[in-house]
Amino acid sequence: MSFNVAVDGPAGAGKSTIAKAVAKQLNLIYVDTGAMYRAMALLVLRNNIDPSDTDAVIEKCCSADISICYQDGEQVVMLNGDNVNPYLRTEEVGNATSVISTIPKVREKMVELQQNLAASSDCIMDGRDIGTCVLPNAQLKVYLTADSAVRAKRRYDELAAKGQVCDLQKIQADIEERDYRDMHRETSPLRQAEDAVLVDTSLMTVEEVIHRLVQLCLERQN
Ligand code: DC
């Protein structure tokens, strides 16, 4: 049986940074499920479809060919044959993703893909519904969170480092709106699984969080 770690939490809690580092240390595959939903949102935006037009989104997404592969240890999302990684991490795509990911049909398609991946490999998977829905039997579940002001500052620094002009207050407002939508949607809302370990990273360094998760993984692997 494969060893699966589920990491859930709100936007900007550090899930991908931490999960990627833990994957490297413990030789697990890192699965970024947000990137899969982002690829669907990108497809919607590229086709000038309004993300809240549910029927049009379902039609486009259900016929889309999406898969992930690994190049030099990095997850690459392939959408209709193209590597779309460079276009996924903008605020526009992030906000549209939060809207289209409320649609059950879109989620069904993504969950199936994620469960197949986890069944065939030792992995650490991050998202919003991994511990509660995608991998209910994961050997370790972590709920990673931080204050919204801290998360907004982290996202601001990340975008600024890429040279993107941004406004801290707007980022915080977007993060809070996205949290609300992710936590209150009908299908698979973001919530801490009952058997998940809560890790609040507001006052922790990245190294401290990685260390904590590696320790938790080692405890569960034995
Ligand atoms: O983790 P992220 O910021 O890349 O996620 C983008 C959006 O995708 C987020 O607002 C909620 C959605 N998402 C989801 O609904 N379920 C997941 N497993 C992962 C992401």
PDB file of C-alpha atoms and ligand atoms in Angstrom:
ATOM      1  CA  MET A   1       0.000   0.000   0.000  1.00  0.00           C
ATOM      2  CA  SER A   2       1.317   3.464  -0.797  1.00  0.00           C
ATOM      3  CA  PHE A   3       2.141   6.036   1.906  1.00  0.00           C
ATOM      4  CA  ASN A   4      -0.088   9.096   1.517  1.00  0.00           C
ATOM      5  CA  VAL A   5       0.120  12.467   3.269  1.00  0.00           C
ATOM      6  CA  ALA A   6      -2.756  14.938   2.956  1.00  0.00           C
ATOM      7  CA  VAL A   7      -2.082  18.647   3.501  1.00  0.00           C
ATOM      8  CA  ASP A   8      -5.027  21.036   3.501  1.00  0.00           C
ATOM      9  CA  GLY A   9      -5.436  24.664   4.434  1.00  0.00           C
ATOM     10  CA  PRO A  10      -6.373  28.111   3.161  1.00  0.00           C
ATOM     11  CA  ALA A  11      -4.639  30.069   0.375  1.00  0.00           C
ATOM     12  CA  GLY A  12      -1.156  31.279   1.246  1.00  0.00           C
ATOM     13  CA  ALA A  13      -0.649  29.059   4.304  1.00  0.00           C
ATOM     14  CA  GLY A  14       2.555  27.726   2.732  1.00  0.00           C
ATOM     15  CA  LYS A  15       1.198  24.342   1.694  1.00  0.00           C
ATOM     16  CA  SER A  16       3.081  24.023  -1.584  1.00  0.00           C
ATOM     17  CA  THR A  17       6.434  25.302  -0.282  1.00  0.00           C
ATOM     18  CA  ILE A  18       6.284  22.969   2.692  1.00  0.00           C
ATOM     19  CA  ALA A  19       4.906  19.935   0.865  1.00  0.00           C
ATOM     20  CA  LYS A  20       7.514  20.259  -1.880  1.00  0.00           C
ATOM     21  CA  ALA A  21      10.358  20.351   0.662  1.00  0.00           C
ATOM     22  CA  VAL A  22       8.965  17.419   2.656  1.00  0.00           C
ATOM     23  CA  ALA A  23       8.551  15.428  -0.572  1.00  0.00           C
ATOM     24  CA  LYS A  24      12.192  16.006  -1.431  1.00  0.00           C
ATOM     25  CA  GLN A  25      13.475  14.995   2.009  1.00  0.00           C
ATOM     26  CA  LEU A  26      11.375  11.848   2.216  1.00  0.00           C
ATOM     27  CA  ASN A  27      11.418  10.873  -1.445  1.00  0.00           C
ATOM     28  CA  LEU A  28       7.665  11.262  -1.939  1.00  0.00           C
ATOM     29  CA  ILE A  29       5.914  12.577  -5.038  1.00  0.00           C
ATOM     30  CA  TYR A  30       4.470  16.044  -4.494  1.00  0.00           C
ATOM     31  CA  VAL A  31       0.976  16.518  -5.918  1.00  0.00           C
ATOM     32  CA  ASP A  32      -0.264  20.100  -6.141  1.00  0.00           C
ATOM     33  CA  THR A  33      -4.019  19.728  -6.654  1.00  0.00           C
ATOM     34  CA  GLY A  34      -4.566  23.506  -6.735  1.00  0.00           C
ATOM     35  CA  ALA A  35      -2.539  23.567  -9.963  1.00  0.00           C
ATOM     36  CA  MET A  36      -4.984  21.093 -11.544  1.00  0.00           C
ATOM     37  CA  TYR A  37      -7.978  23.305 -10.687  1.00  0.00           C
ATOM     38  CA  ARG A  38      -5.986  26.329 -11.840  1.00  0.00           C
ATOM     39  CA  ALA A  39      -5.418  24.684 -15.227  1.00  0.00           C
ATOM     40  CA  MET A  40      -9.185  24.274 -15.599  1.00  0.00           C
ATOM     41  CA  ALA A  41      -9.713  27.945 -14.718  1.00  0.00           C
ATOM     42  CA  LEU A  42      -7.057  28.954 -17.239  1.00  0.00           C
ATOM     43  CA  LEU A  43      -8.909  27.022 -19.916  1.00  0.00           C
ATOM     44  CA  VAL A  44     -12.125  28.817 -18.991  1.00  0.00           C
ATOM     45  CA  LEU A  45     -10.505  32.271 -19.076  1.00  0.00           C
ATOM     46  CA  ARG A  46      -8.706  31.554 -22.353  1.00  0.00           C
ATOM     47  CA  ASN A  47     -12.040  30.700 -23.921  1.00  0.00           C
ATOM     48  CA  ASN A  48     -13.646  33.905 -22.616  1.00  0.00           C
ATOM     49  CA  ILE A  49     -16.105  31.910 -20.535  1.00  0.00           C
ATOM     50  CA  ASP A  50     -17.476  33.592 -17.412  1.00  0.00           C
ATOM     51  CA  PRO A  51     -16.279  31.395 -14.464  1.00  0.00           C
ATOM     52  CA  SER A  52     -19.739  31.687 -12.892  1.00  0.00           C
ATOM     53  CA  ASP A  53     -21.449  30.330 -16.035  1.00  0.00           C
ATOM     54  CA  THR A  54     -21.654  26.792 -14.637  1.00  0.00           C
ATOM     55  CA  ASP A  55     -23.003  25.022 -17.735  1.00  0.00           C
ATOM     56  CA  ALA A  56     -20.393  26.534 -20.045  1.00  0.00           C
ATOM     57  CA  VAL A  57     -17.604  25.730 -17.546  1.00  0.00           C
ATOM     58  CA  ILE A  58     -18.755  22.094 -17.228  1.00  0.00           C
ATOM     59  CA  GLU A  59     -18.933  21.662 -20.992  1.00  0.00           C
ATOM     60  CA  LYS A  60     -15.425  23.028 -21.481  1.00  0.00           C
ATOM     61  CA  CYS A  61     -13.815  21.253 -18.509  1.00  0.00           C
ATOM     62  CA  CYS A  62     -15.352  17.837 -18.978  1.00  0.00           C
ATOM     63  CA  SER A  63     -14.034  17.562 -22.521  1.00  0.00           C
ATOM     64  CA  ALA A  64     -10.581  18.846 -21.556  1.00  0.00           C
ATOM     65  CA  ASP A  65      -7.624  16.493 -21.467  1.00  0.00           C
ATOM     66  CA  ILE A  66      -5.736  17.121 -18.240  1.00  0.00           C
ATOM     67  CA  SER A  67      -2.898  15.100 -16.759  1.00  0.00           C
ATOM     68  CA  ILE A  68       0.206  15.626 -14.689  1.00  0.00           C
ATOM     69  CA  CYS A  69       3.737  14.434 -15.199  1.00  0.00           C
ATOM     70  CA  TYR A  70       7.089  15.106 -13.556  1.00  0.00           C
ATOM     71  CA  GLN A  71      10.093  16.825 -15.125  1.00  0.00           C
ATOM     72  CA  ASP A  72      13.249  17.132 -12.981  1.00  0.00           C
ATOM     73  CA  GLY A  73      11.104  16.369  -9.928  1.00  0.00           C
ATOM     74  CA  GLU A  74       8.695  19.242 -10.699  1.00  0.00           C
ATOM     75  CA  GLN A  75       4.997  18.633 -11.280  1.00  0.00           C
ATOM     76  CA  VAL A  76       3.955  19.725 -14.776  1.00  0.00           C
ATOM     77  CA  VAL A  77       0.273  20.145 -15.615  1.00  0.00           C
ATOM     78  CA  MET A  78      -0.523  19.185 -19.193  1.00  0.00           C
ATOM     79  CA  LEU A  79      -3.686  20.720 -20.575  1.00  0.00           C
ATOM     80  CA  ASN A  80      -4.797  19.516 -24.004  1.00  0.00           C
ATOM     81  CA  GLY A  81      -1.199  18.518 -24.690  1.00  0.00           C
ATOM     82  CA  ASP A  82       0.509  21.736 -23.514  1.00  0.00           C
ATOM     83  CA  ASN A  83       2.544  22.449 -20.395  1.00  0.00           C
ATOM     84  CA  VAL A  84       0.542  25.256 -18.741  1.00  0.00           C
ATOM     85  CA  ASN A  85       2.633  25.640 -15.568  1.00  0.00           C
ATOM     86  CA  PRO A  86       3.906  29.142 -16.433  1.00  0.00           C
ATOM     87  CA  TYR A  87       0.353  30.560 -16.580  1.00  0.00           C
ATOM     88  CA  LEU A  88      -1.192  29.113 -13.416  1.00  0.00           C
ATOM     89  CA  ARG A  89      -0.014  31.279 -10.547  1.00  0.00           C
ATOM     90  CA  THR A  90      -1.548  34.667 -11.294  1.00  0.00           C
ATOM     91  CA  GLU A  91      -4.139  36.320  -9.061  1.00  0.00           C
ATOM     92  CA  GLU A  92      -6.633  36.369 -11.977  1.00  0.00           C
ATOM     93  CA  VAL A  93      -6.360  32.594 -12.409  1.00  0.00           C
ATOM     94  CA  GLY A  94      -6.423  32.055  -8.616  1.00  0.00           C
ATOM     95  CA  ASN A  95      -9.655  33.988  -8.205  1.00  0.00           C
ATOM     96  CA  ALA A  96     -11.349  32.258 -11.166  1.00  0.00           C
ATOM     97  CA  THR A  97     -10.196  28.893  -9.761  1.00  0.00           C
ATOM     98  CA  SER A  98     -11.955  29.525  -6.484  1.00  0.00           C
ATOM     99  CA  VAL A  99     -15.196  30.048  -8.475  1.00  0.00           C
ATOM    100  CA  ILE A 100     -14.977  27.057 -10.849  1.00  0.00           C
ATOM    101  CA  SER A 101     -13.826  24.694  -8.090  1.00  0.00           C
ATOM    102  CA  THR A 102     -17.260  25.030  -6.448  1.00  0.00           C
ATOM    103  CA  ILE A 103     -18.760  23.002  -9.334  1.00  0.00           C
ATOM    104  CA  PRO A 104     -19.263  19.311  -8.372  1.00  0.00           C
ATOM    105  CA  LYS A 105     -18.699  17.959 -11.916  1.00  0.00           C
ATOM    106  CA  VAL A 106     -15.338  19.731 -12.139  1.00  0.00           C
ATOM    107  CA  ARG A 107     -14.363  18.342  -8.732  1.00  0.00           C
ATOM    108  CA  GLU A 108     -15.359  14.777  -9.650  1.00  0.00           C
ATOM    109  CA  LYS A 109     -12.969  14.806 -12.575  1.00  0.00           C
ATOM    110  CA  MET A 110     -10.087  16.166 -10.499  1.00  0.00           C
ATOM    111  CA  VAL A 111     -10.675  13.840  -7.524  1.00  0.00           C
ATOM    112  CA  GLU A 112     -10.595  10.748  -9.726  1.00  0.00           C
ATOM    113  CA  LEU A 113      -7.264  11.791 -11.194  1.00  0.00           C
ATOM    114  CA  GLN A 114      -5.850  12.528  -7.731  1.00  0.00           C
ATOM    115  CA  GLN A 115      -7.011   9.237  -6.209  1.00  0.00           C
ATOM    116  CA  ASN A 116      -5.420   7.271  -9.059  1.00  0.00           C
ATOM    117  CA  LEU A 117      -2.129   9.068  -8.503  1.00  0.00           C
ATOM    118  CA  ALA A 118      -2.154   8.431  -4.757  1.00  0.00           C
ATOM    119  CA  ALA A 119      -3.010   4.758  -5.175  1.00  0.00           C
ATOM    120  CA  SER A 120       0.035   4.178  -7.337  1.00  0.00           C
ATOM    121  CA  SER A 121       2.678   6.272  -5.535  1.00  0.00           C
ATOM    122  CA  ASP A 122       3.943   7.391  -2.131  1.00  0.00           C
ATOM    123  CA  CYS A 123       2.911  11.027  -2.184  1.00  0.00           C
ATOM    124  CA  ILE A 124       2.244  14.218  -0.295  1.00  0.00           C
ATOM    125  CA  MET A 125      -0.786  15.954  -1.787  1.00  0.00           C
ATOM    126  CA  ASP A 126      -1.949  19.461  -0.970  1.00  0.00           C
ATOM    127  CA  GLY A 127      -5.299  21.142  -1.523  1.00  0.00           C
ATOM    128  CA  ARG A 128      -8.533  21.923   0.299  1.00  0.00           C
ATOM    129  CA  ASP A 129     -10.365  18.581   0.470  1.00  0.00           C
ATOM    130  CA  ILE A 130      -7.533  16.059   0.505  1.00  0.00           C
ATOM    131  CA  GLY A 131      -7.938  14.785   4.081  1.00  0.00           C
ATOM    132  CA  THR A 132     -11.727  15.061   4.064  1.00  0.00           C
ATOM    133  CA  CYS A 133     -12.566  13.728   0.611  1.00  0.00           C
ATOM    134  CA  VAL A 134      -9.749  12.705  -1.746  1.00  0.00           C
ATOM    135  CA  LEU A 135      -7.641  10.600   0.656  1.00  0.00           C
ATOM    136  CA  PRO A 136      -9.812   9.805   3.686  1.00  0.00           C
ATOM    137  CA  ASN A 137      -7.412   6.972   4.603  1.00  0.00           C
ATOM    138  CA  ALA A 138      -4.161   8.927   4.331  1.00  0.00           C
ATOM    139  CA  GLN A 139      -1.626   7.804   6.945  1.00  0.00           C
ATOM    140  CA  LEU A 140      -1.052  11.462   7.909  1.00  0.00           C
ATOM    141  CA  LYS A 141      -3.334  14.479   7.556  1.00  0.00           C
ATOM    142  CA  VAL A 142      -2.132  18.008   8.282  1.00  0.00           C
ATOM    143  CA  TYR A 143      -4.179  21.201   8.392  1.00  0.00           C
ATOM    144  CA  LEU A 144      -1.798  24.056   7.696  1.00  0.00           C
ATOM    145  CA  THR A 145      -2.995  27.563   8.434  1.00  0.00           C
ATOM    146  CA  ALA A 146      -1.875  31.111   9.331  1.00  0.00           C
ATOM    147  CA  ASP A 147      -3.452  34.540   9.998  1.00  0.00           C
ATOM    148  CA  SER A 148      -4.878  36.094   6.821  1.00  0.00           C
ATOM    149  CA  ALA A 149      -2.608  39.171   7.208  1.00  0.00           C
ATOM    150  CA  VAL A 150       0.457  36.915   7.365  1.00  0.00           C
ATOM    151  CA  ARG A 151      -0.737  34.917   4.362  1.00  0.00           C
ATOM    152  CA  ALA A 152      -1.406  38.094   2.355  1.00  0.00           C
ATOM    153  CA  LYS A 153       2.104  39.391   3.078  1.00  0.00           C
ATOM    154  CA  ARG A 154       3.617  36.077   1.974  1.00  0.00           C
ATOM    155  CA  ARG A 155       1.646  36.089  -1.284  1.00  0.00           C
ATOM    156  CA  TYR A 156       2.615  39.757  -1.827  1.00  0.00           C
ATOM    157  CA  ASP A 157       6.328  38.943  -1.370  1.00  0.00           C
ATOM    158  CA  GLU A 158       6.025  35.931  -3.698  1.00  0.00           C
ATOM    159  CA  LEU A 159       4.406  38.012  -6.476  1.00  0.00           C
ATOM    160  CA  ALA A 160       6.760  40.969  -5.939  1.00  0.00           C
ATOM    161  CA  ALA A 161       9.747  38.623  -6.271  1.00  0.00           C
ATOM    162  CA  LYS A 162       8.406  37.664  -9.705  1.00  0.00           C
ATOM    163  CA  GLY A 163       8.192  41.357 -10.603  1.00  0.00           C
ATOM    164  CA  GLN A 164       4.377  41.477 -10.523  1.00  0.00           C
ATOM    165  CA  VAL A 165       2.929  44.798  -9.360  1.00  0.00           C
ATOM    166  CA  CYS A 166       0.446  44.237  -6.554  1.00  0.00           C
ATOM    167  CA  ASP A 167      -1.453  45.846  -3.719  1.00  0.00           C
ATOM    168  CA  LEU A 168      -1.180  44.240  -0.269  1.00  0.00           C
ATOM    169  CA  GLN A 169      -4.642  45.309   0.916  1.00  0.00           C
ATOM    170  CA  LYS A 170      -6.277  43.977  -2.238  1.00  0.00           C
ATOM    171  CA  ILE A 171      -4.416  40.665  -1.843  1.00  0.00           C
ATOM    172  CA  GLN A 172      -5.633  40.340   1.750  1.00  0.00           C
ATOM    173  CA  ALA A 173      -9.209  41.136   0.700  1.00  0.00           C
ATOM    174  CA  ASP A 174      -8.980  38.555  -2.132  1.00  0.00           C
ATOM    175  CA  ILE A 175      -7.545  35.940   0.253  1.00  0.00           C
ATOM    176  CA  GLU A 176     -10.361  36.493   2.742  1.00  0.00           C
ATOM    177  CA  GLU A 177     -12.972  36.316  -0.009  1.00  0.00           C
ATOM    178  CA  ARG A 178     -11.396  33.114  -1.347  1.00  0.00           C
ATOM    179  CA  ASP A 179     -11.254  31.601   2.170  1.00  0.00           C
ATOM    180  CA  TYR A 180     -14.931  32.357   2.612  1.00  0.00           C
ATOM    181  CA  ARG A 181     -15.841  30.787  -0.739  1.00  0.00           C
ATOM    182  CA  ASP A 182     -13.619  27.733  -0.181  1.00  0.00           C
ATOM    183  CA  MET A 183     -15.021  27.174   3.338  1.00  0.00           C
ATOM    184  CA  HIS A 184     -18.680  27.754   2.544  1.00  0.00           C
ATOM    185  CA  ARG A 185     -19.194  25.988  -0.781  1.00  0.00           C
ATOM    186  CA  GLU A 186     -21.591  23.070  -0.803  1.00  0.00           C
ATOM    187  CA  THR A 187     -19.284  20.426  -2.280  1.00  0.00           C
ATOM    188  CA  SER A 188     -16.161  19.482  -0.287  1.00  0.00           C
ATOM    189  CA  PRO A 189     -15.687  22.769   1.580  1.00  0.00           C
ATOM    190  CA  LEU A 190     -12.306  23.497   3.124  1.00  0.00           C
ATOM    191  CA  ARG A 191     -12.305  22.231   6.693  1.00  0.00           C
ATOM    192  CA  GLN A 192      -9.959  20.461   9.045  1.00  0.00           C
ATOM    193  CA  ALA A 193     -10.489  16.686   9.003  1.00  0.00           C
ATOM    194  CA  GLU A 194     -11.228  15.314  12.472  1.00  0.00           C
ATOM    195  CA  ASP A 195      -8.038  13.277  12.467  1.00  0.00           C
ATOM    196  CA  ALA A 196      -5.811  16.020  11.007  1.00  0.00           C
ATOM    197  CA  VAL A 197      -2.931  17.602  12.928  1.00  0.00           C
ATOM    198  CA  LEU A 198      -3.340  21.399  13.104  1.00  0.00           C
ATOM    199  CA  VAL A 199      -0.183  23.388  12.330  1.00  0.00           C
ATOM    200  CA  ASP A 200      -0.500  27.189  12.620  1.00  0.00           C
ATOM    201  CA  THR A 201       2.473  28.659  10.763  1.00  0.00           C
ATOM    202  CA  SER A 202       1.855  32.357  11.592  1.00  0.00           C
ATOM    203  CA  LEU A 203       4.859  32.527  13.905  1.00  0.00           C
ATOM    204  CA  MET A 204       6.929  29.708  12.440  1.00  0.00           C
ATOM    205  CA  THR A 205       9.783  29.842   9.948  1.00  0.00           C
ATOM    206  CA  VAL A 206       9.599  27.709   6.818  1.00  0.00           C
ATOM    207  CA  GLU A 207      12.364  25.459   8.217  1.00  0.00           C
ATOM    208  CA  GLU A 208      10.420  24.921  11.451  1.00  0.00           C
ATOM    209  CA  VAL A 209       7.290  23.909   9.579  1.00  0.00           C
ATOM    210  CA  ILE A 210       9.204  21.521   7.297  1.00  0.00           C
ATOM    211  CA  HIS A 211      10.881  19.956  10.335  1.00  0.00           C
ATOM    212  CA  ARG A 212       7.520  19.483  12.083  1.00  0.00           C
ATOM    213  CA  LEU A 213       5.972  17.762   9.062  1.00  0.00           C
ATOM    214  CA  VAL A 214       8.982  15.547   8.423  1.00  0.00           C
ATOM    215  CA  GLN A 215       8.828  14.412  12.074  1.00  0.00           C
ATOM    216  CA  LEU A 216       5.111  13.675  11.765  1.00  0.00           C
ATOM    217  CA  CYS A 217       5.688  11.677   8.564  1.00  0.00           C
ATOM    218  CA  LEU A 218       8.479   9.643  10.144  1.00  0.00           C
ATOM    219  CA  GLU A 219       6.280   8.838  13.152  1.00  0.00           C
ATOM    220  CA  ARG A 220       3.483   7.597  10.842  1.00  0.00           C
ATOM    221  CA  GLN A 221       5.798   5.668   8.529  1.00  0.00           C
ATOM    222  CA  ASN A 222       7.052   3.508  11.397  1.00  0.00           C
TER     223      ASN A 222
HETATM  224  O1   DC B   1      -3.942  26.100  -3.497  1.00  0.00           O
HETATM  225  P1   DC B   1      -4.247  27.075  -4.627  1.00  0.00           P
HETATM  226  O2   DC B   1      -4.189  28.523  -4.197  1.00  0.00           O
HETATM  227  O3   DC B   1      -3.447  26.814  -5.858  1.00  0.00           O
HETATM  228  O4   DC B   1      -5.776  26.773  -5.019  1.00  0.00           O
HETATM  229  C1   DC B   1      -6.498  27.560  -5.933  1.00  0.00           C
HETATM  230  C2   DC B   1      -7.997  27.360  -5.744  1.00  0.00           C
HETATM  231  O5   DC B   1      -8.333  26.017  -6.091  1.00  0.00           O
HETATM  232  C3   DC B   1      -8.515  27.561  -4.341  1.00  0.00           C
HETATM  233  O6   DC B   1      -9.185  28.794  -4.208  1.00  0.00           O
HETATM  234  C4   DC B   1      -9.499  26.450  -4.088  1.00  0.00           C
HETATM  235  C5   DC B   1      -9.307  25.495  -5.213  1.00  0.00           C
HETATM  236  N1   DC B   1      -8.905  24.165  -4.774  1.00  0.00           N
HETATM  237  C6   DC B   1      -9.893  23.288  -4.378  1.00  0.00           C
HETATM  238  O7   DC B   1     -11.053  23.655  -4.363  1.00  0.00           O
HETATM  239  N2   DC B   1      -9.563  22.024  -4.021  1.00  0.00           N
HETATM  240  C7   DC B   1      -8.294  21.615  -4.029  1.00  0.00           C
HETATM  241  N3   DC B   1      -8.013  20.353  -3.681  1.00  0.00           N
HETATM  242  C8   DC B   1      -7.255  22.509  -4.398  1.00  0.00           C
HETATM  243  C9   DC B   1      -7.597  23.792  -4.762  1.00  0.00           C
END
